[in-house]
mmCIF file of C-alpha atoms and ligand atoms in Angstrom:
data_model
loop_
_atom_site.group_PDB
_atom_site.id
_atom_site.type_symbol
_atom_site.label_atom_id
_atom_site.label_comp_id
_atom_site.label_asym_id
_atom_site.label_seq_id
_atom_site.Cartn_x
_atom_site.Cartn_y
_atom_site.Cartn_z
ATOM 1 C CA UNK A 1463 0.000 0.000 0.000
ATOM 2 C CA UNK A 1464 1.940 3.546 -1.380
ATOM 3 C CA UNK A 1465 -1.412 5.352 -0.573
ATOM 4 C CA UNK A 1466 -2.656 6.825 2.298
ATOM 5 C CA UNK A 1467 -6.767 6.323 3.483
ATOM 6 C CA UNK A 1468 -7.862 9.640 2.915
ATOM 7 C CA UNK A 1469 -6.812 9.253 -0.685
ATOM 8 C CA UNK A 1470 -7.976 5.910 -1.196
ATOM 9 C CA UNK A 1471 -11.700 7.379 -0.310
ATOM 10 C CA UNK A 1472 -11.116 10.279 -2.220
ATOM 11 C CA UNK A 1473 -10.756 8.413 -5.287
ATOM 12 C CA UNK A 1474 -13.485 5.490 -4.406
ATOM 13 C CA UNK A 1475 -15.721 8.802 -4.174
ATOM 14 C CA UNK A 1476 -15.184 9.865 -7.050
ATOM 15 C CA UNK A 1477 -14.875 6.837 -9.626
ATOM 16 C CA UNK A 1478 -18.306 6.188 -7.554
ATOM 17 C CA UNK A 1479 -19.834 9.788 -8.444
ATOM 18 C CA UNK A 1480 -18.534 8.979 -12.631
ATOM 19 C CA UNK A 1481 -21.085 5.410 -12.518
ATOM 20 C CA UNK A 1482 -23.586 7.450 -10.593
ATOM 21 C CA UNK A 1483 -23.299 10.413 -13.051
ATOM 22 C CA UNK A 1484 -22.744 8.482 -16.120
ATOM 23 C CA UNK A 1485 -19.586 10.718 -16.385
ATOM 24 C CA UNK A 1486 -16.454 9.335 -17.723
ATOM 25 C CA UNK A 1487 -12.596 10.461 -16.420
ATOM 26 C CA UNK A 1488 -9.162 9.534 -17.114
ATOM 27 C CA UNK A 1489 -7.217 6.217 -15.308
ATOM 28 C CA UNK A 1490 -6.503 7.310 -11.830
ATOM 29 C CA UNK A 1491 -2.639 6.005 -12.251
ATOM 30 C CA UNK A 1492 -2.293 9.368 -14.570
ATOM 31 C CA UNK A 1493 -2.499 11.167 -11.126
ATOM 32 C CA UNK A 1494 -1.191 8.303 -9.192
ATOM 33 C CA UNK A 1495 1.508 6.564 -11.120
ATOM 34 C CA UNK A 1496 2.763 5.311 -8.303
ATOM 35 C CA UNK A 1497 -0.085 3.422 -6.779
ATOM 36 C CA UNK A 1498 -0.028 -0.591 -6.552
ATOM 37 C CA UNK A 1499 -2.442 -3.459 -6.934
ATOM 38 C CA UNK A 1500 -2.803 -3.216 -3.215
ATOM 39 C CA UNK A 1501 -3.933 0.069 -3.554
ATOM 40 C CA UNK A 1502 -6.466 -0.575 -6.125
ATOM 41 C CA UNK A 1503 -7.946 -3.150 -4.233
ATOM 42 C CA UNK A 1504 -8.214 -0.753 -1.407
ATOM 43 C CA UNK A 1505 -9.904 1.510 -3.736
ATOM 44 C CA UNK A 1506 -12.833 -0.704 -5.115
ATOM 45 C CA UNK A 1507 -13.425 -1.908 -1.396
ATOM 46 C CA UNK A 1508 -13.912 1.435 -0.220
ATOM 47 C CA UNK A 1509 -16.467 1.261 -2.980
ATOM 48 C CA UNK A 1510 -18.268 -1.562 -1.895
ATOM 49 C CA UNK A 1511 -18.521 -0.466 1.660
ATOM 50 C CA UNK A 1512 -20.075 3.113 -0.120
ATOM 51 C CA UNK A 1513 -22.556 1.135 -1.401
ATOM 52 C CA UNK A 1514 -23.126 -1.491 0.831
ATOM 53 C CA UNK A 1515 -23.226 1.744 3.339
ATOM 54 C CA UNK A 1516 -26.473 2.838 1.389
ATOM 55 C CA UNK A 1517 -28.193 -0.346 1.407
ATOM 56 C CA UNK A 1518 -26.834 -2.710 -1.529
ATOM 57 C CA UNK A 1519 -26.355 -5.764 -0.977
ATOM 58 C CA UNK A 1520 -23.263 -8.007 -1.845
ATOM 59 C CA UNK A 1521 -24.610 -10.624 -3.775
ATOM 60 C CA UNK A 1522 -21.495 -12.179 -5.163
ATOM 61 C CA UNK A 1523 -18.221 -11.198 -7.723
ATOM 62 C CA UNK A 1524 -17.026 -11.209 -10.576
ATOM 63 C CA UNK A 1525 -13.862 -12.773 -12.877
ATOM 64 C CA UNK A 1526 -12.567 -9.847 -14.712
ATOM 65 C CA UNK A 1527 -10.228 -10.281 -17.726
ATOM 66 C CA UNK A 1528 -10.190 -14.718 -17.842
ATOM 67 C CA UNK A 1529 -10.206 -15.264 -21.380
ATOM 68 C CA UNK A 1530 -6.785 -14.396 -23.671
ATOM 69 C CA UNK A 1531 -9.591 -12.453 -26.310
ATOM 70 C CA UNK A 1532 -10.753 -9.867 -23.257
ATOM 71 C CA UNK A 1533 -6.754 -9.420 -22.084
ATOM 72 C CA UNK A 1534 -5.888 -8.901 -26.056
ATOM 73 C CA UNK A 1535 -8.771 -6.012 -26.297
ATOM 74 C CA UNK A 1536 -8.078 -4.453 -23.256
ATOM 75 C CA UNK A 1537 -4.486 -4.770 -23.041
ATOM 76 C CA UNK A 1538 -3.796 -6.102 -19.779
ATOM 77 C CA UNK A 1539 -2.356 -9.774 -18.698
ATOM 78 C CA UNK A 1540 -3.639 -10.661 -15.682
ATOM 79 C CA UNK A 1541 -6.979 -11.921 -14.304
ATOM 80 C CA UNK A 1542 -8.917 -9.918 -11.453
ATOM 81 C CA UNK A 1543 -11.937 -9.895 -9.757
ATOM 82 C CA UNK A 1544 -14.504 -7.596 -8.772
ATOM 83 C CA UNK A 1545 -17.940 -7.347 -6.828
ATOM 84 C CA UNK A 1546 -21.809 -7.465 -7.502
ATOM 85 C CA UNK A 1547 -24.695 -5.774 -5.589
ATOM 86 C CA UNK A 1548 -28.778 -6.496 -6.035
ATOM 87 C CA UNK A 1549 -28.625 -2.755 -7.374
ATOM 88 C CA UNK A 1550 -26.853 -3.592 -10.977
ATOM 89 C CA UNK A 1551 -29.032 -6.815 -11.270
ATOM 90 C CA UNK A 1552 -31.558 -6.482 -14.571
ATOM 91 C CA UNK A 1553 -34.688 -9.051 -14.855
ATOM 92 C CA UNK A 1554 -33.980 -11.719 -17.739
ATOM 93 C CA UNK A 1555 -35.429 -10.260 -21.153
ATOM 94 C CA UNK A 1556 -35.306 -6.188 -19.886
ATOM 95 C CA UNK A 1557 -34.313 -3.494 -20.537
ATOM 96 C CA UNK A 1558 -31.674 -1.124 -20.298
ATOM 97 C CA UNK A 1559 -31.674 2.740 -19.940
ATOM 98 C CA UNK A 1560 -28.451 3.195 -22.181
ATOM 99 C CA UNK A 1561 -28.447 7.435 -20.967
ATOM 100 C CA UNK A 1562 -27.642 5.988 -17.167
ATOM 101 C CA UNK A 1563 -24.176 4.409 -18.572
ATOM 102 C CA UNK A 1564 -21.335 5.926 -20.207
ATOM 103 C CA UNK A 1565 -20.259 3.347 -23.023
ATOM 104 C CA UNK A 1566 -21.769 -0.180 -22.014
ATOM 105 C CA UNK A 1567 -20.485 -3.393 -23.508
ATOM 106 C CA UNK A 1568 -21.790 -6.758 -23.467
ATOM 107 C CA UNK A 1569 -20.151 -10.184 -22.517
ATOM 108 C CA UNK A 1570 -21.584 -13.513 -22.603
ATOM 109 C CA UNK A 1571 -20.480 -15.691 -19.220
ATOM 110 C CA UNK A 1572 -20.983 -18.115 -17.462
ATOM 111 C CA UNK A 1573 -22.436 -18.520 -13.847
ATOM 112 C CA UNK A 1574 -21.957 -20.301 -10.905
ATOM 113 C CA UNK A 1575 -23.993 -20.240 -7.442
ATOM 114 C CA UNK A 1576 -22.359 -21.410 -4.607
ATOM 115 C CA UNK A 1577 -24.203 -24.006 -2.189
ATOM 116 C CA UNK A 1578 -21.294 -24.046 0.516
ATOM 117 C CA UNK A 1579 -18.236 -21.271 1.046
ATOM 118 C CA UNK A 1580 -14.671 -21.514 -1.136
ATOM 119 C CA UNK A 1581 -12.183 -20.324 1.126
ATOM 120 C CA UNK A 1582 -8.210 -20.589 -0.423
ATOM 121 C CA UNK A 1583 -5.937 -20.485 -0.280
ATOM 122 C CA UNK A 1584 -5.370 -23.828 -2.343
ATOM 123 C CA UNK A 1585 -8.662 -23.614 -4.422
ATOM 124 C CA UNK A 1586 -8.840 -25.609 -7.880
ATOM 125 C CA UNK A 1587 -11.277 -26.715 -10.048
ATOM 126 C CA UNK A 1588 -12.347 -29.487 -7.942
ATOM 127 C CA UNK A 1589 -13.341 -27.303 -5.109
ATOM 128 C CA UNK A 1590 -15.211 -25.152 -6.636
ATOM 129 C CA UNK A 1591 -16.835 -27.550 -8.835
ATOM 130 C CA UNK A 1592 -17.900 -29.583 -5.134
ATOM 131 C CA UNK A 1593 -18.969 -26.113 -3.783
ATOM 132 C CA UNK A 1594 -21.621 -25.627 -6.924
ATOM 133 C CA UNK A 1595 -25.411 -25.287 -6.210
ATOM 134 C CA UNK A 1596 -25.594 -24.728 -10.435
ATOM 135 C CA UNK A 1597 -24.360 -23.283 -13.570
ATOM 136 C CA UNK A 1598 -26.547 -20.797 -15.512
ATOM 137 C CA UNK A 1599 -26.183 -18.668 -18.216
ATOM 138 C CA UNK A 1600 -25.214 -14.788 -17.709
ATOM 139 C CA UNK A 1601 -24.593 -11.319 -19.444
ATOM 140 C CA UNK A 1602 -22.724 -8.698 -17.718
ATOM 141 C CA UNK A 1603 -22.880 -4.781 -19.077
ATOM 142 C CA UNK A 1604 -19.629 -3.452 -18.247
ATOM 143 C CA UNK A 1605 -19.135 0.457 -18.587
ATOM 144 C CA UNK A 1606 -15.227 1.644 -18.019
ATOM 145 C CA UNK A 1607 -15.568 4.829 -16.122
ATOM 146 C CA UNK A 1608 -12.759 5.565 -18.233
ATOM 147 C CA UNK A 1609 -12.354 7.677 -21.076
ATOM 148 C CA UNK A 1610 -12.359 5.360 -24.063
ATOM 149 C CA UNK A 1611 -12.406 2.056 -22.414
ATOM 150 C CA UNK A 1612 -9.151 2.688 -21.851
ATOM 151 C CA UNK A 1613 -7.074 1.458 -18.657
ATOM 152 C CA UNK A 1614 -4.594 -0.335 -16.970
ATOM 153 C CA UNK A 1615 -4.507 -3.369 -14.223
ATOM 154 C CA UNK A 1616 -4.652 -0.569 -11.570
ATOM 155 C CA UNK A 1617 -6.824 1.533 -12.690
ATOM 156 C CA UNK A 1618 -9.806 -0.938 -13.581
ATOM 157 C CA UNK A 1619 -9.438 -2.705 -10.390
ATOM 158 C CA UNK A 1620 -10.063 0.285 -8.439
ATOM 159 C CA UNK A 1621 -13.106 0.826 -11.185
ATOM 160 C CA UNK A 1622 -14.560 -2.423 -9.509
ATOM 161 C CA UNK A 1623 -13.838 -4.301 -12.663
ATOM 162 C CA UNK A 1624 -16.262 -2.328 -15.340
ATOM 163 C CA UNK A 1625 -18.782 -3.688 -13.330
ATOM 164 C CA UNK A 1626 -22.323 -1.907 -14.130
ATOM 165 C CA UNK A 1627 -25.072 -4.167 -15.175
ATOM 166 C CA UNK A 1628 -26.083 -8.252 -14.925
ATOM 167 C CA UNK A 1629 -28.773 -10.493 -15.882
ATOM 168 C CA UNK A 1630 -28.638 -14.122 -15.512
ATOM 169 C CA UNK A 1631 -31.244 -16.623 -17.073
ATOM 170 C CA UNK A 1632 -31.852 -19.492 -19.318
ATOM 171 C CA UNK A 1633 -32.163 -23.293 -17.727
ATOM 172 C CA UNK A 1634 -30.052 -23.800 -14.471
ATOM 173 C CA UNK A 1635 -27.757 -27.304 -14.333
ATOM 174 C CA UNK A 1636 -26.176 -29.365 -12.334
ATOM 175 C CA UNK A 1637 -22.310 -29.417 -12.781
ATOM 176 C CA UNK A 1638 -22.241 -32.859 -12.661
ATOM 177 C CA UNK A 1639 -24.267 -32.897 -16.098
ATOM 178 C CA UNK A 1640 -22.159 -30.438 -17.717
ATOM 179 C CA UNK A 1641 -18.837 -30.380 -19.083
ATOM 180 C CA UNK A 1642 -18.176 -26.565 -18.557
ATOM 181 C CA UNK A 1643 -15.285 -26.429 -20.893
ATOM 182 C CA UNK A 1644 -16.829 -27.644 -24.181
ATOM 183 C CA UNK A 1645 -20.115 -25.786 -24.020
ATOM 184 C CA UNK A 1646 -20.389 -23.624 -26.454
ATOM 185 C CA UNK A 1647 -21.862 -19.587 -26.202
ATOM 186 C CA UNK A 1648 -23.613 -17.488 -29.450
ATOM 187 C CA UNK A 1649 -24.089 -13.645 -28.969
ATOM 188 C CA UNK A 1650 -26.984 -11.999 -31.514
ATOM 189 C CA UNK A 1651 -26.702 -8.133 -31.942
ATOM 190 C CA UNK A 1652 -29.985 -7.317 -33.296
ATOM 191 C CA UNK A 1653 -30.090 -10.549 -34.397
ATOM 192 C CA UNK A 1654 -26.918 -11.391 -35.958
ATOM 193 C CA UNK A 1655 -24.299 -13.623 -34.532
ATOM 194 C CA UNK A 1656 -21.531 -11.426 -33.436
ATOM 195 C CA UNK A 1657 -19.593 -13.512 -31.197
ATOM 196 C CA UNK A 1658 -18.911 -17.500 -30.902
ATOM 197 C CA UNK A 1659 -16.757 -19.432 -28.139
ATOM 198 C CA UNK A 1660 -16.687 -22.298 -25.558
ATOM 199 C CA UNK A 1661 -16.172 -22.391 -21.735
ATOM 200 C CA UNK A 1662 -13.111 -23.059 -22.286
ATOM 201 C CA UNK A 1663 -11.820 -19.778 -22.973
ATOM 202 C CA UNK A 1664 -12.423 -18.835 -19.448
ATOM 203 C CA UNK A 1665 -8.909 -19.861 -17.985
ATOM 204 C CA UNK A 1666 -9.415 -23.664 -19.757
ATOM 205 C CA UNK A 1667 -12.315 -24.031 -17.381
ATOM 206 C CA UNK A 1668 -14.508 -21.398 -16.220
ATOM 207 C CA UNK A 1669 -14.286 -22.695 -12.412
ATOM 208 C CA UNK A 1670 -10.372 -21.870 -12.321
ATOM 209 C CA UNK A 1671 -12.129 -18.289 -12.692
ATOM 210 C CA UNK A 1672 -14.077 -19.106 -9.388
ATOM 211 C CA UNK A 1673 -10.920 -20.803 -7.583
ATOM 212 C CA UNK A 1674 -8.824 -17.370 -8.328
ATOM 213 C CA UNK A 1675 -11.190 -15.777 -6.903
ATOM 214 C CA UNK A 1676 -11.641 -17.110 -3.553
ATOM 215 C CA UNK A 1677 -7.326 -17.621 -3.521
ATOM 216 C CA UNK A 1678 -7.405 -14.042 -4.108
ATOM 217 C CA UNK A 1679 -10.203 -12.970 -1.565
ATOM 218 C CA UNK A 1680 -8.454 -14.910 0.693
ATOM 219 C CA UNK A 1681 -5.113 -13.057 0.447
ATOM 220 C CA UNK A 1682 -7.365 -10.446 2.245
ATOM 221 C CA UNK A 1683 -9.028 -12.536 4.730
ATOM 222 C CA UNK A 1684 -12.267 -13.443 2.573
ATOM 223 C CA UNK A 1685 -14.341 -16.007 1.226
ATOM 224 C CA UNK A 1686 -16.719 -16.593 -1.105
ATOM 225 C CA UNK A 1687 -20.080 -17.339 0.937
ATOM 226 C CA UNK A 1688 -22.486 -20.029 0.552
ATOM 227 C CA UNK A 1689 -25.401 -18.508 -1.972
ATOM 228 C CA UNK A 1690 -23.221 -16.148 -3.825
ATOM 229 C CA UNK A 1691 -23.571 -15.712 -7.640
ATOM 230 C CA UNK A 1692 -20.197 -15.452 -9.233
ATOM 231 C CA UNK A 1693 -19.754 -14.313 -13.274
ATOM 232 C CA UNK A 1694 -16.936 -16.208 -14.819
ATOM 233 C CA UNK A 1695 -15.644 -14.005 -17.098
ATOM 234 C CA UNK A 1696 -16.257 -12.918 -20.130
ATOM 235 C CA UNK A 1697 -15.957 -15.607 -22.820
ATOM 236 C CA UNK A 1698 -15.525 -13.647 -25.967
ATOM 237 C CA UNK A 1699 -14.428 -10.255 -26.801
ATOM 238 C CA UNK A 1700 -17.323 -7.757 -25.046
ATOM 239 C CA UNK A 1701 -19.464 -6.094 -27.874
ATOM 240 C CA UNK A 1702 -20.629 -2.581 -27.568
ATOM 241 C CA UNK A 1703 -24.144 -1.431 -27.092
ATOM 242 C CA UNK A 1704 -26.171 1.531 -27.844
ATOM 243 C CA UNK A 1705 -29.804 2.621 -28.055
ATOM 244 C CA UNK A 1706 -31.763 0.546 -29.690
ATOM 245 C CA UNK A 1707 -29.647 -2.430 -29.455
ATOM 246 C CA UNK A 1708 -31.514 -6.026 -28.560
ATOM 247 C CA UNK A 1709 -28.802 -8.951 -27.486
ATOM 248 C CA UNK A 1710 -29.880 -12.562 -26.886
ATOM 249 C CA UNK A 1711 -27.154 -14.823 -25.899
ATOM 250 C CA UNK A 1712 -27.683 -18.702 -26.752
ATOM 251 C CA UNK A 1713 -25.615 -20.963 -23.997
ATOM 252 C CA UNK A 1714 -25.955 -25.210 -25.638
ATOM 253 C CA UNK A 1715 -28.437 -27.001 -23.963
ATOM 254 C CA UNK A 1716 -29.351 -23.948 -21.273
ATOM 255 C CA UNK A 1717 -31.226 -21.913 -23.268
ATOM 256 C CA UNK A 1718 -31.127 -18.224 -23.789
ATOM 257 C CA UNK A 1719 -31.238 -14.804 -22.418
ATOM 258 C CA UNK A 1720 -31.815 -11.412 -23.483
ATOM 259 C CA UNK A 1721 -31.692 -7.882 -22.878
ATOM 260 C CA UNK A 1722 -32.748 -4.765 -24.894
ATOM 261 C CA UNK A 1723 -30.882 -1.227 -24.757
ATOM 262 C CA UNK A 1724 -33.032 1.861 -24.849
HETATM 263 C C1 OOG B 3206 -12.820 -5.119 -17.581
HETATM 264 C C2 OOG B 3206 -13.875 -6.108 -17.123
HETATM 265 C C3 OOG B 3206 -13.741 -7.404 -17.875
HETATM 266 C C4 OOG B 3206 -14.583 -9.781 -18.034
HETATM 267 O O1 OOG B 3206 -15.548 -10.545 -17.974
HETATM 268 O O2 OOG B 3206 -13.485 -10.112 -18.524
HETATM 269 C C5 OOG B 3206 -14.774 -8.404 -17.512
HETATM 270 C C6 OOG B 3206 -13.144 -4.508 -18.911
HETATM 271 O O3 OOG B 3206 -12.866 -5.133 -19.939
HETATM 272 O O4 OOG B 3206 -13.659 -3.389 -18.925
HETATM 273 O O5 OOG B 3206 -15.771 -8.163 -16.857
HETATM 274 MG MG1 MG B 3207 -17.308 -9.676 -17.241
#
């Protein structure tokens, strides 16, 4: 940690304020060069506890940056992880006010919900395929607070990952009737397939996106709880959105889920 608390809340406040505002700014290491991962993370818990201070509720997290295609577009090489609240949850088939975000995106994931805690260190696929309740299909609307989409590690940590929007939907399944690797994801723009992959972009396996996770939480003296929802990771490059737009993603053998941009 190179930063002291007052500025950590300073800029939680204020990358807060640009999602409230729908306001973008530019990467907080411009001002900060100096500031390290530790930092960040300090930054997009101070965050949370804003919101969770106003009455959201944690309802799970988020893999950030799991599949080589996302750390190609956005330039940066290692996976992170962010967190949701009830507040950016959308129903399955809604819609979304595209004015109250900057510059969404969409990415098709994967889901998990947890039936017991994954506490690392140590976690692999195994545990976190034993601490499953189910696997269902998911969409996450991202929004960079920053100017362009444009960041680095540090800087979209603190930015709690991109994190804006969710919807999750389709059929629910049982890990132990899936082979999470091999199933395979279409995303429809306006009803044209715009993006194509398998499960196994996601790390080779989208639960090594849920074991990072709770090895990193636990380097900070969390775990992921019993009943949370956790997004994967975005499979395929995210695809921008504007007014207008309608995106149904197609998940084999659990159905499909959609959301409209307005
Ligand atoms: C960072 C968030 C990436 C994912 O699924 O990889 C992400 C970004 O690209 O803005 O949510
Ligand atoms: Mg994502």
């Amino acid at each position: 940690m190179l930063l002291d608390s007052a500025l950590i809340s300073k800029l939680a406040a204020h990358l807060e304020r640009c999602e409230i505002e729908a306001r973008e700014t530019h990467k907080i290491t411009d001002d900060h060069p100096e500031m390290d991962l530790e930092d960040a993370y300090a930054v997009q818990y101070a965050i949370r506890s804003r919101k969770l201070a106003r009455g959201a509720k944690l309802v799970g997290f988020k893999a950030a940056l799991t599949s080589r295609v996302k750390m190609t577009q956005m330039g940066v090489e290692t996976a992170a992880y962010g967190f949701l609240v009830d507040h950016g949850a959308l129903p399955e088939g809604g819609e979304v006010q595209a004015g109250t975000l900057i510059h969404p995106k969409v990415e098709p994931e994967l889901a998990i919900v947890t039936k017991v805690p994954i506490r690392g260190p140590g976690c692999h696929i195994g545990t976190v395929l034993a601490a499953t309740d189910f696997v269902m299909p998911a969409m996450e609307v991202i929004d960079s607070r920053y100017k362009d989409f444009k960041f680095d590690l540090r800087s979209v940590i603190a930015d709690n990952t991109s994190a804006a929007r969710y919807v999750v939907g389709g059929r629910i399944a049982a890990v132990e009737d899936l082979d999470l690797r091999t199933i395979g994801i279409v995303l429809e723009k306006n009803g044209d397939a715009v993006a194509f992959g398998a499960g196994a972009a996601v790390l080779g396996h989208p639960a090594a996106a849920v074991a990072m996770i709770a090895n990193q939480l636990a380097t900070r003296g969390e775990e992921i709880p019993a009943g949370s929802l956790i997004l994967t990771g975005g499979i395929t490059e995210a695809v921008p959105v504007s007014a207008g737009d309608s995106i149904t993603l197609r998940v084999q053998g659990l159905g499909s889920l959609s959301l409209r941009f307005r």
